[in-house]
XYZ file of C-alpha atoms in Angstrom:
451
model
C 123.843 84.659 78.866
C 125.493 83.574 82.123
C 125.555 85.591 85.313
C 128.870 87.321 85.840
C 129.458 87.926 82.117
C 130.900 91.352 81.305
C 129.169 93.108 78.424
C 129.345 96.571 76.872
C 126.656 98.715 75.317
C 125.148 102.186 74.891
C 122.262 103.308 77.107
C 119.301 104.062 74.835
C 116.808 105.523 77.310
C 116.034 105.869 80.995
C 112.844 104.535 82.545
C 111.532 105.887 85.830
C 113.074 106.219 88.249
C 116.599 105.218 87.292
C 116.572 102.188 85.013
C 118.767 102.450 81.967
C 117.762 100.434 78.907
C 120.240 98.960 76.430
C 120.219 95.972 74.102
C 122.760 93.149 74.185
C 122.517 90.577 71.393
C 118.931 91.651 70.663
C 117.997 91.240 74.313
C 116.764 94.095 76.459
C 118.921 94.843 79.501
C 118.154 97.089 82.461
C 120.883 98.643 84.601
C 120.722 101.340 87.274
C 122.821 104.489 87.810
C 123.402 105.271 84.137
C 122.365 108.044 81.758
C 121.100 108.031 78.155
C 123.952 108.058 75.650
C 126.593 106.598 77.961
C 128.694 103.670 76.790
C 128.919 101.352 79.778
C 130.485 98.120 80.931
C 127.977 95.964 82.783
C 128.102 92.646 84.623
C 125.093 90.404 84.001
C 123.261 89.727 87.276
C 120.185 88.019 85.823
C 120.048 86.305 82.459
C 116.971 85.333 80.463
C 115.911 84.528 76.947
C 114.489 88.003 76.328
C 115.441 90.176 79.301
C 118.693 90.778 81.103
C 119.584 92.678 84.259
C 123.014 94.014 85.003
C 125.177 95.954 87.446
C 127.189 98.918 86.284
C 130.938 98.279 86.343
C 132.162 101.503 84.754
C 131.207 104.263 82.370
C 133.434 103.839 79.328
C 132.248 106.986 77.541
C 130.153 109.828 78.892
C 126.910 110.829 77.262
C 127.317 113.680 74.759
C 124.843 115.628 76.926
C 126.888 115.366 80.119
C 128.849 118.247 81.584
C 131.608 118.259 84.173
C 130.721 116.811 87.572
C 129.371 119.754 89.602
C 129.634 117.935 92.944
C 132.739 116.315 94.464
C 130.555 113.498 95.830
C 128.766 112.652 92.586
C 128.575 108.891 92.092
C 129.577 108.155 95.687
C 126.491 109.043 97.728
C 123.092 107.597 96.924
C 121.407 110.616 95.352
C 121.630 113.123 92.503
C 121.965 110.608 89.675
C 121.139 113.270 87.031
C 123.524 115.926 88.303
C 125.966 115.777 85.397
C 123.183 116.592 82.928
C 122.227 120.190 82.074
C 119.028 121.128 83.874
C 116.975 121.377 80.669
C 118.014 117.822 79.805
C 116.945 116.620 83.258
C 113.520 118.180 82.781
C 113.169 116.579 79.355
C 113.963 113.111 80.725
C 111.491 113.446 83.599
C 108.694 114.656 81.349
C 109.319 111.771 78.935
C 109.317 109.231 81.751
C 105.976 110.421 83.111
C 104.334 110.455 79.681
C 105.622 106.946 78.950
C 104.133 105.693 82.220
C 100.754 107.358 81.684
C 100.238 106.620 77.973
C 99.218 102.968 78.517
C 96.532 104.199 80.931
C 95.382 107.453 79.323
C 96.175 106.915 75.655
C 98.686 108.508 73.302
C 97.098 111.968 73.238
C 96.326 112.545 76.910
C 96.358 116.231 78.013
C 99.969 116.535 79.199
C 100.987 120.161 79.752
C 104.708 119.722 80.285
C 106.989 120.201 83.272
C 107.632 123.285 85.401
C 111.217 123.803 86.587
C 112.345 124.425 90.127
C 113.188 128.121 90.672
C 116.394 126.890 92.313
C 118.149 124.057 90.421
C 120.911 123.946 93.067
C 121.099 124.504 96.837
C 117.342 123.971 97.076
C 116.835 121.459 99.895
C 115.459 122.761 103.174
C 116.014 119.542 105.132
C 118.908 117.091 105.387
C 119.258 113.991 107.524
C 122.954 113.200 107.940
C 124.272 109.953 109.449
C 127.383 109.354 111.541
C 129.531 106.420 110.466
C 132.663 105.565 108.509
C 133.381 105.402 104.806
C 135.343 102.164 105.185
C 135.295 99.604 107.972
C 137.167 100.873 111.033
C 138.042 104.088 109.209
C 137.811 107.606 110.686
C 134.368 108.891 111.628
C 132.355 110.542 108.866
C 129.125 112.520 108.841
C 127.070 112.527 105.675
C 124.946 110.259 103.491
C 124.906 106.558 102.739
C 127.259 105.406 100.026
C 125.411 104.265 96.929
C 124.269 100.674 97.367
C 125.478 100.380 100.971
C 123.594 100.129 104.261
C 126.686 100.808 106.332
C 129.256 103.038 104.611
C 128.759 106.783 105.116
C 130.215 109.325 102.677
C 131.204 112.690 104.131
C 129.304 115.212 101.972
C 130.628 118.576 103.128
C 130.702 119.679 99.486
C 127.070 118.721 98.731
C 125.555 120.986 96.072
C 121.847 120.517 96.737
C 122.072 122.435 100.035
C 123.227 125.925 100.938
C 126.626 126.665 102.471
C 125.068 126.899 105.952
C 124.434 123.135 105.882
C 128.000 122.415 104.827
C 129.436 124.655 107.573
C 127.267 123.001 110.231
C 128.185 119.506 109.022
C 131.917 120.297 109.150
C 131.650 121.924 112.583
C 129.697 119.032 114.139
C 132.051 116.397 112.720
C 135.118 118.326 113.840
C 133.703 118.829 117.341
C 132.919 115.174 118.029
C 136.085 113.939 116.330
C 138.157 116.101 118.701
C 136.083 114.911 121.670
C 136.612 111.309 120.481
C 132.919 110.519 120.814
C 132.247 107.339 118.785
C 129.444 106.846 116.300
C 126.771 104.215 116.854
C 127.508 100.886 115.170
C 124.284 99.164 114.198
C 125.560 95.594 114.152
C 127.525 95.742 117.406
C 125.024 98.113 119.042
C 127.867 100.171 120.455
C 128.734 103.861 120.235
C 126.824 107.100 120.720
C 126.319 109.395 117.707
C 123.522 108.508 115.274
C 122.167 111.373 113.146
C 122.213 115.105 112.547
C 119.106 116.777 111.100
C 119.383 120.300 109.676
C 116.329 122.271 108.484
C 116.170 125.832 107.181
C 113.447 128.230 106.112
C 113.906 129.556 102.576
C 112.016 132.790 103.226
C 112.833 133.245 106.921
C 116.435 131.980 107.033
C 115.734 130.268 110.361
C 117.696 127.072 111.105
C 116.725 124.135 113.321
C 119.377 121.573 114.302
C 118.745 118.164 115.854
C 121.536 115.903 117.114
C 120.391 112.295 117.656
C 122.352 110.002 119.982
C 121.751 106.869 122.020
C 119.925 107.487 125.323
C 121.858 108.795 128.300
C 124.477 110.847 126.449
C 125.136 114.310 127.870
C 125.773 117.073 125.328
C 128.186 119.630 126.731
C 127.460 123.353 126.559
C 130.476 124.097 124.356
C 128.771 122.146 121.539
C 126.049 124.778 121.429
C 128.601 127.578 121.770
C 130.601 126.292 118.790
C 127.497 126.150 116.583
C 126.308 129.619 117.603
C 129.768 131.006 116.793
C 129.547 129.872 113.138
C 129.376 132.574 110.475
C 126.067 131.609 108.855
C 123.779 133.357 106.395
C 120.783 132.165 108.382
C 119.931 132.382 112.069
C 119.828 129.388 114.380
C 116.338 129.231 115.894
C 116.918 126.074 117.900
C 119.420 123.346 118.745
C 117.921 120.077 119.960
C 119.221 116.788 121.337
C 117.187 113.677 120.626
C 117.586 110.235 122.174
C 116.996 107.093 120.115
C 117.526 103.654 121.609
C 115.925 101.749 118.760
C 117.665 99.187 116.595
C 116.428 100.425 113.207
C 118.583 102.932 111.333
C 115.863 105.574 111.104
C 115.838 109.137 112.360
C 113.474 109.224 115.321
C 113.521 110.384 118.926
C 112.067 108.822 122.052
C 112.913 111.994 123.970
C 113.935 115.432 122.743
C 115.709 118.130 124.762
C 116.033 121.781 123.794
C 119.684 122.817 124.153
C 119.128 126.294 122.741
C 116.218 128.390 121.495
C 113.017 126.585 120.533
C 111.984 123.263 119.038
C 110.585 124.725 115.820
C 111.244 127.282 113.103
C 109.092 129.144 110.608
C 108.798 129.008 106.840
C 106.584 131.115 104.576
C 104.811 130.008 101.404
C 102.360 131.993 99.265
C 101.742 134.542 101.991
C 101.140 131.951 104.740
C 103.404 131.175 107.682
C 104.150 127.626 108.830
C 105.675 126.438 112.090
C 107.881 123.404 111.413
C 109.201 120.952 114.027
C 112.037 118.430 113.514
C 109.744 115.719 112.123
C 107.011 117.795 110.499
C 106.333 116.823 106.904
C 107.073 119.770 104.663
C 108.118 119.839 101.025
C 111.928 119.696 100.947
C 112.176 122.345 98.223
C 110.411 125.479 99.472
C 110.892 127.448 96.252
C 109.594 124.514 94.231
C 106.723 124.061 96.691
C 105.395 127.494 95.787
C 105.326 126.451 92.121
C 103.668 123.142 93.031
C 100.987 124.703 95.212
C 100.280 127.472 92.705
C 99.720 124.724 90.138
C 97.437 122.849 92.536
C 95.457 126.009 93.262
C 95.022 126.603 89.522
C 93.915 122.986 88.924
C 91.455 123.164 91.833
C 89.707 126.138 90.233
C 86.557 127.726 91.642
C 85.651 126.409 95.123
C 83.822 129.347 96.674
C 81.140 128.070 99.031
C 82.362 124.468 98.720
C 83.549 121.866 101.219
C 86.941 120.506 100.236
C 88.625 117.325 101.497
C 92.427 117.485 101.647
C 93.357 113.828 102.074
C 96.878 112.845 103.165
C 97.176 116.470 104.235
C 100.540 116.431 106.048
C 100.974 119.706 107.929
C 97.955 121.133 106.114
C 99.782 123.323 103.629
C 97.367 122.720 100.745
C 94.337 122.973 103.020
C 95.430 126.389 104.255
C 96.167 127.632 100.739
C 92.621 126.693 99.703
C 90.876 127.781 102.911
C 90.613 131.535 102.109
C 88.304 130.784 99.156
C 86.558 127.590 100.287
C 83.606 127.327 102.650
C 85.367 124.616 104.662
C 88.446 122.414 104.286
C 88.809 119.089 106.086
C 92.290 117.573 106.189
C 93.013 113.936 107.058
C 96.530 112.782 107.963
C 97.790 109.676 109.747
C 100.801 111.343 111.452
C 99.514 112.949 114.651
C 102.432 115.380 114.972
C 101.670 116.683 111.483
C 98.006 117.160 112.392
C 98.930 119.085 115.539
C 101.215 121.297 113.457
C 98.462 121.830 110.890
C 96.004 122.951 113.557
C 98.550 125.322 115.082
C 99.528 126.753 111.702
C 95.909 127.328 110.702
C 95.301 129.174 113.970
C 98.419 131.327 113.504
C 97.336 132.122 109.937
C 93.900 133.192 111.175
C 92.060 130.419 109.326
C 88.971 129.251 111.204
C 87.407 127.125 108.454
C 90.037 124.346 108.505
C 89.518 121.090 110.404
C 92.257 118.469 110.668
C 91.665 114.865 111.676
C 94.382 112.419 112.723
C 93.959 108.915 111.364
C 94.071 106.565 108.400
C 92.080 107.906 105.445
C 90.560 104.462 104.914
C 88.984 104.533 108.386
C 88.448 108.257 108.945
C 86.240 108.704 105.867
C 83.607 106.526 107.559
C 83.429 108.952 110.493
C 83.095 112.284 108.644
C 79.515 113.482 108.346
C 80.217 116.241 105.811
C 80.224 115.414 102.110
C 82.869 117.033 99.913
C 82.289 118.922 96.698
C 85.991 118.864 95.816
C 88.782 116.449 96.821
C 92.548 116.962 96.812
C 94.763 113.891 97.143
C 98.451 114.058 98.076
C 99.298 110.486 99.117
C 102.705 109.039 100.076
C 104.951 107.457 97.461
C 103.104 104.148 97.382
C 99.875 105.861 96.410
C 96.390 105.217 97.787
C 95.146 101.997 99.368
C 92.673 100.433 96.870
C 89.855 100.318 99.435
C 90.464 103.953 100.420
C 90.426 104.984 96.756
C 87.156 103.134 96.285
C 85.593 105.157 99.128
C 86.989 108.408 97.712
C 85.503 107.740 94.275
C 82.119 106.889 95.780
C 81.647 110.521 96.835
C 81.208 111.279 93.133
C 82.598 114.814 93.352
C 82.869 116.712 90.092
C 86.618 117.297 90.356
C 89.594 115.591 92.020
C 93.153 116.906 92.037
C 95.761 114.169 92.576
C 99.330 115.186 93.497
C 101.804 112.345 93.079
C 105.465 112.068 94.034
C 105.770 108.696 92.293
C 104.322 108.441 88.771
C 104.190 104.630 88.832
C 101.771 104.832 91.779
C 99.778 107.520 89.963
C 99.470 105.366 86.842
C 98.147 102.468 88.915
C 95.620 104.621 90.807
C 94.401 106.307 87.616
C 93.235 102.938 86.300
C 90.806 102.748 89.231
C 89.795 106.404 88.764
C 88.902 105.847 85.103
C 86.972 102.725 85.992
C 85.170 104.756 88.666
C 83.728 107.186 86.141
C 86.395 109.876 85.901
C 88.475 111.229 83.061
C 91.765 113.111 83.133
C 91.484 116.796 82.175
C 95.055 118.015 82.733
C 98.451 116.638 83.758
C 101.405 118.810 84.738
C 104.789 117.859 86.204
C 106.651 120.037 88.694
C 110.334 119.409 89.307
C 110.915 119.538 93.041
C 114.151 117.559 93.084
C 116.746 118.828 90.563
C 119.688 116.497 90.064
C 117.662 113.473 91.139
C 115.318 111.057 89.385
C 112.219 112.194 91.306
C 109.405 114.411 90.051
C 105.954 115.563 91.221
C 102.928 115.167 88.964
C 99.638 117.045 89.338
C 96.556 115.537 87.717
C 93.037 117.004 87.402
C 90.201 114.513 87.072
C 86.573 115.314 86.308
C 83.461 113.197 86.729
C 81.933 111.899 83.527
C 78.395 113.185 82.994
């Protein structure tokens, strides 16, 4: 079948993370941004004798499971591909995707214990990184998220449904302010303009808000900007307003210098009775309510650790380490991001935990420098999983139990192959939905050493 051919078909299933499967003339086709049961028109982008790839042109008929679009930006911005499905249907799809990925590794009857829902299916995110730009070339300035499939176009998302109203009010106010002031946004290709990003974070339990405006270096933020934000009628309380300077070329949210315009450069969040200080770039689960479910699950999978030394590898800001510390003899966290390690140390001190130690560095290298030997290991690696050589070192400790927390089941499936070969078996697998409306899901896996 030639490239550019228009074909029609019904989506049969959805593979992780967002690959629809349909058959055209007895050939399997994959296409993104579709849902099971939809009748779609697709343009062939890659043709083969057995497999085809295509690009969605239009949805001809909705899936019988779909409901009305709950968000005015659905289909425009790059996220929330499942948002038109009822939440129970979303959970079902995610659970099926994880089991399909793990069956080839663990067998048909592996101990899968289902999926736990997020306590908040909507308005759950505690962090948003908005970009300044335009929706069309040379159009009016927008502030929001990247348009699906575009590196340049920015969709204004002041009706976004995965954040609370406070985020929407702040987004509107900031865009209105700089539009009136006629301050231009930064254009990546021309390297001209000023405004780059707006980061908004909020504590679920505390209600504290932290705002970070990112511009090119040398821009002066006037005092009335702060005054306008403080005058907003918000449910939460603004703990700090920051101005960051970024002169880099890459379109990433970072700051070479940060100035406090109001308040402080951090806010607090509370999880499972512990209090965490969070800075603009601290890693923290983006769904606080879901994080409590996730960490309760992890604590249950970890089991009895009284008197034991626990390694929390890829520890971030040390959330898991501090949840385990009250019952463990000692917890050692290893994290490559130095800012996260500093935050972990500070949080442990503020929570009165003296048996936590956090080390900054690459797990692969740091493990060679730690004299203590663990009796329990918790792994919470980034999306790409664990470096093969680091995983080899981890397995060589031979601990009785390992708990692996994965935010990408394809990486988990790959790493489990090495774990099984290293003398472990899987005791329990549970999914936790941290990202309603999207294709992402967390998976918690308990492994035990074969006798």
